[in-house]
Short mmCIF file of C-alpha atoms in Angstrom, two decimals:
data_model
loop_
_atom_site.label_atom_id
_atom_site.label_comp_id
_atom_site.label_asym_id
_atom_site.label_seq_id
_atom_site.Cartn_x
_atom_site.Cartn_y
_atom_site.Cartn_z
CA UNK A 185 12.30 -14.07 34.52
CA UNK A 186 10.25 -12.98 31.52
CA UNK A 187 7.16 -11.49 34.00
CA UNK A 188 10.63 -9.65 35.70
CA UNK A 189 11.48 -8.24 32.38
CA UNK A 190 7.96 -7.17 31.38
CA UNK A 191 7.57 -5.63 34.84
CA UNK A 192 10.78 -3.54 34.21
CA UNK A 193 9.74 -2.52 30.82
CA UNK A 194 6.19 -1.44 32.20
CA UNK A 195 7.64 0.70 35.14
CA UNK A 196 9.86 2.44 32.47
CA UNK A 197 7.02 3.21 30.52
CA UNK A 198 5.18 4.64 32.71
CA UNK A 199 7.80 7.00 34.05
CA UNK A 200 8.38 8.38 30.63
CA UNK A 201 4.42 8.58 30.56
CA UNK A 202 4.21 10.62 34.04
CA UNK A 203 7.18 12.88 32.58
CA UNK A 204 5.13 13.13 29.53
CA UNK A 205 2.26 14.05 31.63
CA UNK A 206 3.92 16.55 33.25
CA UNK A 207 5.17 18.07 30.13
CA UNK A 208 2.01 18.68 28.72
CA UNK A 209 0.67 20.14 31.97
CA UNK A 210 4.00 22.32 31.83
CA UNK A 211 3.37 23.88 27.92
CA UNK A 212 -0.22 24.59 28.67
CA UNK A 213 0.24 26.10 31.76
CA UNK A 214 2.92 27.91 30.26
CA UNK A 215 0.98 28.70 27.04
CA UNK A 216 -2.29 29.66 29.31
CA UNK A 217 -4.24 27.93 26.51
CA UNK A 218 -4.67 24.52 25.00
CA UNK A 219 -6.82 21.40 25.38
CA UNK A 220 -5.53 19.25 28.56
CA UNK A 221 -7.93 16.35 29.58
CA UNK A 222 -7.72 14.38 26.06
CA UNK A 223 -4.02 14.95 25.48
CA UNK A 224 -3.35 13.46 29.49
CA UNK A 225 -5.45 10.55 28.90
CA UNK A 226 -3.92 10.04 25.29
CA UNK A 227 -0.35 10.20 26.69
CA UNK A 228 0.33 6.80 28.02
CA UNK A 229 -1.04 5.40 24.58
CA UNK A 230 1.14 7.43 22.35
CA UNK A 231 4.02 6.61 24.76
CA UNK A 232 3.67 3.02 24.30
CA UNK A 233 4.00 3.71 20.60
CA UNK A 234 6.49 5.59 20.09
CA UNK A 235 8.50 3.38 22.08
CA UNK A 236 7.33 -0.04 22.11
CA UNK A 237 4.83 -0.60 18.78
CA UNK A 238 5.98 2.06 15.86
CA UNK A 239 8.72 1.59 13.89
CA UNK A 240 10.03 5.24 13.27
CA UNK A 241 13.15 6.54 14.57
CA UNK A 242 14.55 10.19 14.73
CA UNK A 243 16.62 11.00 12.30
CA UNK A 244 15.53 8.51 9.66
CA UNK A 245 12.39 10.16 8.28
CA UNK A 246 12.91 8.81 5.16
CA UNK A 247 13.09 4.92 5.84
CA UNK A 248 10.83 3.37 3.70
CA UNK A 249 10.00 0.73 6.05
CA UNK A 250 9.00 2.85 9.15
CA UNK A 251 4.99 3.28 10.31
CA UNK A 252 3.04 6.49 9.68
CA UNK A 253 1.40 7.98 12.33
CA UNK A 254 -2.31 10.36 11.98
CA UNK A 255 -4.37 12.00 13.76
CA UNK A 256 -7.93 14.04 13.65
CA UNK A 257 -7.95 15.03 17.49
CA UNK A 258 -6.90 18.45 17.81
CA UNK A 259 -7.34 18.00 21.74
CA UNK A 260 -4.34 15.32 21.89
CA UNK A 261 -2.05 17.33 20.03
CA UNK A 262 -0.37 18.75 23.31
CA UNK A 263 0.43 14.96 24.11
CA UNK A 264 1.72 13.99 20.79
CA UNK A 265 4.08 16.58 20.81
CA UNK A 266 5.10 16.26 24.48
CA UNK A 267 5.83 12.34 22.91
CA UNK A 268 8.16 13.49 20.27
CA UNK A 269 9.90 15.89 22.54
CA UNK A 270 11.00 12.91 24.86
CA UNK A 271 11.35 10.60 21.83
CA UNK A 272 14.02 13.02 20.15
CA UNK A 273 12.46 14.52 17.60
CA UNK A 274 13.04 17.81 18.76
CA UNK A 275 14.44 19.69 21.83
CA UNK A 276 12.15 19.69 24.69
CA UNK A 277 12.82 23.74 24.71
CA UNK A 278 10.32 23.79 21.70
CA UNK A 279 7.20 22.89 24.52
CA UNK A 280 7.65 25.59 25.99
CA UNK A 281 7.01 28.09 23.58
CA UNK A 282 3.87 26.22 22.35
CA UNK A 283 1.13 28.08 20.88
CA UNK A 284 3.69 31.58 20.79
CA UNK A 285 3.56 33.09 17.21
CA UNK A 286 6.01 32.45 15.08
CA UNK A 287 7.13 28.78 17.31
CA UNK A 288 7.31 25.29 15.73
CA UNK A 289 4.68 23.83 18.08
CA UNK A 290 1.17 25.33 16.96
CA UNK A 291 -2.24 24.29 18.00
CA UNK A 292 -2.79 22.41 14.99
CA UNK A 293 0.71 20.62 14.00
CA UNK A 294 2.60 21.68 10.35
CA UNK A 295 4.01 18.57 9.70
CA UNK A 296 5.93 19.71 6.81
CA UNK A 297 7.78 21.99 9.68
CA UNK A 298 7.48 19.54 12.55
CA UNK A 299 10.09 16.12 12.82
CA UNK A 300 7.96 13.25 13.28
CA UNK A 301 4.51 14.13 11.99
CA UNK A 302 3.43 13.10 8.93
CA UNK A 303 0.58 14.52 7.58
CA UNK A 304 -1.71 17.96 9.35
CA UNK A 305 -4.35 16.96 12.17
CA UNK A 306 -7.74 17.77 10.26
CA UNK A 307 -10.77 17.18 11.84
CA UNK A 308 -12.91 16.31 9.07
CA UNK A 309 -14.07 13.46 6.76
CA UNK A 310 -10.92 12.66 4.81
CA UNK A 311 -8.70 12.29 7.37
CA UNK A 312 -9.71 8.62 7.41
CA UNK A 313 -9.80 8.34 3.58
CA UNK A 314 -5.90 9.40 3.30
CA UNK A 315 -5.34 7.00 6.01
CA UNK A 316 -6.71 3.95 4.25
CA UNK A 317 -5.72 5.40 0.50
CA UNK A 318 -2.26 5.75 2.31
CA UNK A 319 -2.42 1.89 3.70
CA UNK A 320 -3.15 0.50 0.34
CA UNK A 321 -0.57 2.06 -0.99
CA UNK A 322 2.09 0.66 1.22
CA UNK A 323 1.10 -2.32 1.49
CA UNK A 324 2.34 -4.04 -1.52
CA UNK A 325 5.51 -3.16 -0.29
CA UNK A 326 8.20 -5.68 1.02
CA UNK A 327 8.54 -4.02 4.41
CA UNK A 328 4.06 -3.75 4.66
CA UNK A 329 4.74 -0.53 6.92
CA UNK A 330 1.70 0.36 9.01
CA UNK A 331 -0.31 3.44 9.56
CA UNK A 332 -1.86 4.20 12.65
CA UNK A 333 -4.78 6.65 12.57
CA UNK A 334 -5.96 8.47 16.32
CA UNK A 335 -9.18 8.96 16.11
CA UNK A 336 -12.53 10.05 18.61
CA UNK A 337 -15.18 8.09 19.81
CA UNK A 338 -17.60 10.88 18.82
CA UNK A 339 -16.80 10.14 15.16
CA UNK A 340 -18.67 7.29 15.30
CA UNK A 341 -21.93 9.72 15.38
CA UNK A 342 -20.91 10.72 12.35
CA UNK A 343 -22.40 9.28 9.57
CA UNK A 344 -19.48 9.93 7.30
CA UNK A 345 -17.15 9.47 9.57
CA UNK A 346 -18.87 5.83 9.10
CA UNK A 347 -19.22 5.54 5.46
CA UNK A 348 -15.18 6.05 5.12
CA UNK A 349 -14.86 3.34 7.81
CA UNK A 350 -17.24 0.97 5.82
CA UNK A 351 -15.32 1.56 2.52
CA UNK A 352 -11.87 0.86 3.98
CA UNK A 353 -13.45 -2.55 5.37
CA UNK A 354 -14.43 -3.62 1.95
CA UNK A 355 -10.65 -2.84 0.74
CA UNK A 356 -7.60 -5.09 1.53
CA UNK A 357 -5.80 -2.84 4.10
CA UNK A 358 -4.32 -5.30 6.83
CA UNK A 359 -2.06 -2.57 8.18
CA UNK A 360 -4.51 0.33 8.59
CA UNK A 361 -4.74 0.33 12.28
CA UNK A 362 -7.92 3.16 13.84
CA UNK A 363 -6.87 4.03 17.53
CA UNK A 364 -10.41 5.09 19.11
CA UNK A 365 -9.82 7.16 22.19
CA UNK A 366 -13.14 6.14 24.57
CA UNK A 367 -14.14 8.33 27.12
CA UNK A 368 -15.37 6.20 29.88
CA UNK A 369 -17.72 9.13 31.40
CA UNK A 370 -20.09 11.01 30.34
CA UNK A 371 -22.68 10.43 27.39
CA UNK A 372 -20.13 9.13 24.79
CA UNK A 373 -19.65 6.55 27.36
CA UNK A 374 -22.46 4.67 25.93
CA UNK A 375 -21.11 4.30 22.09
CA UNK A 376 -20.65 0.70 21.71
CA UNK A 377 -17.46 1.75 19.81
CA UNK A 378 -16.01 -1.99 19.76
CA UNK A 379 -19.44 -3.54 18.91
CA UNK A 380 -20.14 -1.14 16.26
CA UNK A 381 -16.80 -1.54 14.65
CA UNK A 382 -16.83 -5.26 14.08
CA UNK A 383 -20.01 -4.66 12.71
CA UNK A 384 -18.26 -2.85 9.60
CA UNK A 385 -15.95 -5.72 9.32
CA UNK A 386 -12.97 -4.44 11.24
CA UNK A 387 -10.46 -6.59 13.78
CA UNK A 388 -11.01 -5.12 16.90
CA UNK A 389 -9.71 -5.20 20.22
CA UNK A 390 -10.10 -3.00 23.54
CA UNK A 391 -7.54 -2.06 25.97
CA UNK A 392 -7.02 0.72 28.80
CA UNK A 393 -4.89 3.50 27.22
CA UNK A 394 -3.26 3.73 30.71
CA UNK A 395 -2.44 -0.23 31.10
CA UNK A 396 0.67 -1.21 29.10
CA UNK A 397 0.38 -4.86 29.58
CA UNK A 398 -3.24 -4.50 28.38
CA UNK A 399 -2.15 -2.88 25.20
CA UNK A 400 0.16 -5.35 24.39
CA UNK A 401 -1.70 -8.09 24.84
CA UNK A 402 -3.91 -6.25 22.37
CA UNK A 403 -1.13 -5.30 19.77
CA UNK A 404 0.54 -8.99 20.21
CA UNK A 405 -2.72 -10.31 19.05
CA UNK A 406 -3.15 -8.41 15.66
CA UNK A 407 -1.90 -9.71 12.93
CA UNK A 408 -0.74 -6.55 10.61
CA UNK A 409 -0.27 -9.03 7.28
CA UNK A 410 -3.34 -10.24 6.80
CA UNK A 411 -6.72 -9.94 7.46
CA UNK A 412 -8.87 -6.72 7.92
CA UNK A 413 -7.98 -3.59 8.64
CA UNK A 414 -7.85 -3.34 12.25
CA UNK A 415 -9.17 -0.95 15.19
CA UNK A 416 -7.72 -0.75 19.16
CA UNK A 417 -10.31 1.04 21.31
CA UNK A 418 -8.38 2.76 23.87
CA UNK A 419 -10.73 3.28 26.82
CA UNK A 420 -9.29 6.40 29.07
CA UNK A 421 -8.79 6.06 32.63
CA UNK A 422 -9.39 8.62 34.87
CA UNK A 423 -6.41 8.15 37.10
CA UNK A 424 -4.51 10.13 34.61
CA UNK A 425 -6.85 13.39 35.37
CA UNK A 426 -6.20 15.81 37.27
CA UNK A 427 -8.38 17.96 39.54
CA UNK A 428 -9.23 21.47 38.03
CA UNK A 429 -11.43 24.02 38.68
CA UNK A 430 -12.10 24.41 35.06
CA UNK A 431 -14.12 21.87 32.80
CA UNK A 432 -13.21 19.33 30.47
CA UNK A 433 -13.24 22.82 28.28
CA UNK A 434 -10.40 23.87 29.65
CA UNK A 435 -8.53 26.95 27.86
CA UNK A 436 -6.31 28.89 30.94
CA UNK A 437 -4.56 27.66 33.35
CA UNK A 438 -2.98 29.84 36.38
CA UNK A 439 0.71 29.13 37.72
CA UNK A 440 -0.81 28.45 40.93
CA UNK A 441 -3.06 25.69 39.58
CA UNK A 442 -0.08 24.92 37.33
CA UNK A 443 1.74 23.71 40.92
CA UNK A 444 -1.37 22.16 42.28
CA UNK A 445 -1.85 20.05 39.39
CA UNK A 446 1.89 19.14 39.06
CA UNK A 447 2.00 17.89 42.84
CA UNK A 448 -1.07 15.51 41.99
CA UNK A 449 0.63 14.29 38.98
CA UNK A 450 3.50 13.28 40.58
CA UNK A 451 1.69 11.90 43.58
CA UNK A 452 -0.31 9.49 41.20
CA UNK A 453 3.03 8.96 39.44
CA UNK A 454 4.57 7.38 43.25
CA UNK A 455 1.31 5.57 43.91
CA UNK A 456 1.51 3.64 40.34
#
């Protein structure tokens, strides 16, 4: 009964991760800009959550108990807020006018504008430091909420990138939780992102970013009050991508390739 249960959960979740999907296929088509390969392999993991993992509801920003969510990938940006579109933070009309001057949803998110984002997406060193400075300062509280931090395998070429990891290891932060996004071809491929994070002193696990009962097998086996600060390494599969003329670089997107790329989306979406 329980495997029935988990099986029901799973198939919901990934519907609302093939709408997602779609969505962000939908406001960068429409847009005729914007990154699309990160944000589609980042959207089942953001899915699970904002649904199953976070606690943060609409319309209570101000609960003192709820998780913080951060990020420092500019290229998943389309999928996080494709996420809080379907999660109710805001009408789904807003997608569609992404990237249009003057609209709510820019390339970078305002999160003093946007419901459900809680601090800007910058992509430089201390990004990670407000994370952990953040952590430590919840912590003592009754409710310990969490923060999650999205992060980039290719960070972990970066030697400061490391040095902020280091520190936060060496500082009692059992709810800091680092979300590395692993791309499983190409170069980066070879960072031994889980290997090199235990080295620092961090709890790690790995999952696929596309496999709910993977990630929470992973989740169910952290323990957020106690211990050290923890790290999930998301590996990306690649039947979330979708077949595009243009490279992982992507910037336009025609309305013909719009339809082509919809129609394989959903045809992946039947097959799972």
């Amino acid at each position: 009964m329980v495997i029935q249960m988990d099986e029901k959960k799973f198939a919901k979740l990934n519907n609302i991760s093939a709408e997602v999907r779609k969505d962000i296929l939908r406001m960068v088509g429409i847009a005729r800009s914007g990154p699309l390969e990160k944000s589609l392999s980042a959207a089942s993991l953001l899915v699970y959550l904002y649904w199953e993992e976070m606690l943060f509801v609409p319309g209570e920003p101000r609960r003192e108990d709820r998780d913080r969510f951060m990020t420092d990938v500019p290229e998943a940006v389309p999928a996080l807020y494709a996420v809080l579109a379907r999660r109710g933070f805001f009408e789904r009309e807003h997608l569609w006018h992404y990237r249009r001057l003057g609209a709510m949803l820019q390339a970078l998110p305002d999160f003093g504008r946007i419901p459900g984002v809680d601090a800007p997406c910058v992509a430089a060193r201390p990004q990670i430091a407000m994370a952990g400075a953040l952590a430590r300062e919840l912590f003592p509280a009754e409710s310990s909420p969490r923060v999650i931090f999205l992060t980039d395998e290719k960070n972990l070429l970066c030697d400061e990138f490391i040095a902020d990891l280091k520190k936060s290891s060496g500082k009692y932060t059992p709810n800091l939780l680092v979300l590395v996004l692993q791309n499983l071809r190409g170069d980066t491929a070879r960072i031994a992102a889980p290997a090199r994070l235990s080295s620092f002193g961090w709890d790690v696990r790995e999952a696929f970013s596309s496999d709910f009962e993977s990630l929470e097998n992973a989740f169910m086996s952290f323990n957020f009050a106690e211990g050290a600060p923890k790290a999930l390494v998301a590996l990306q599969s690649e039947d979330v991508f979708v077949k595009l003329e243009h490279s992982e670089a992507f910037r336009s997107l025609s309305m013909g390739e719009l339809d082509m790329a919809l129609e394989e989306l959903e045809e992946k979406s039947n097959e799972r």
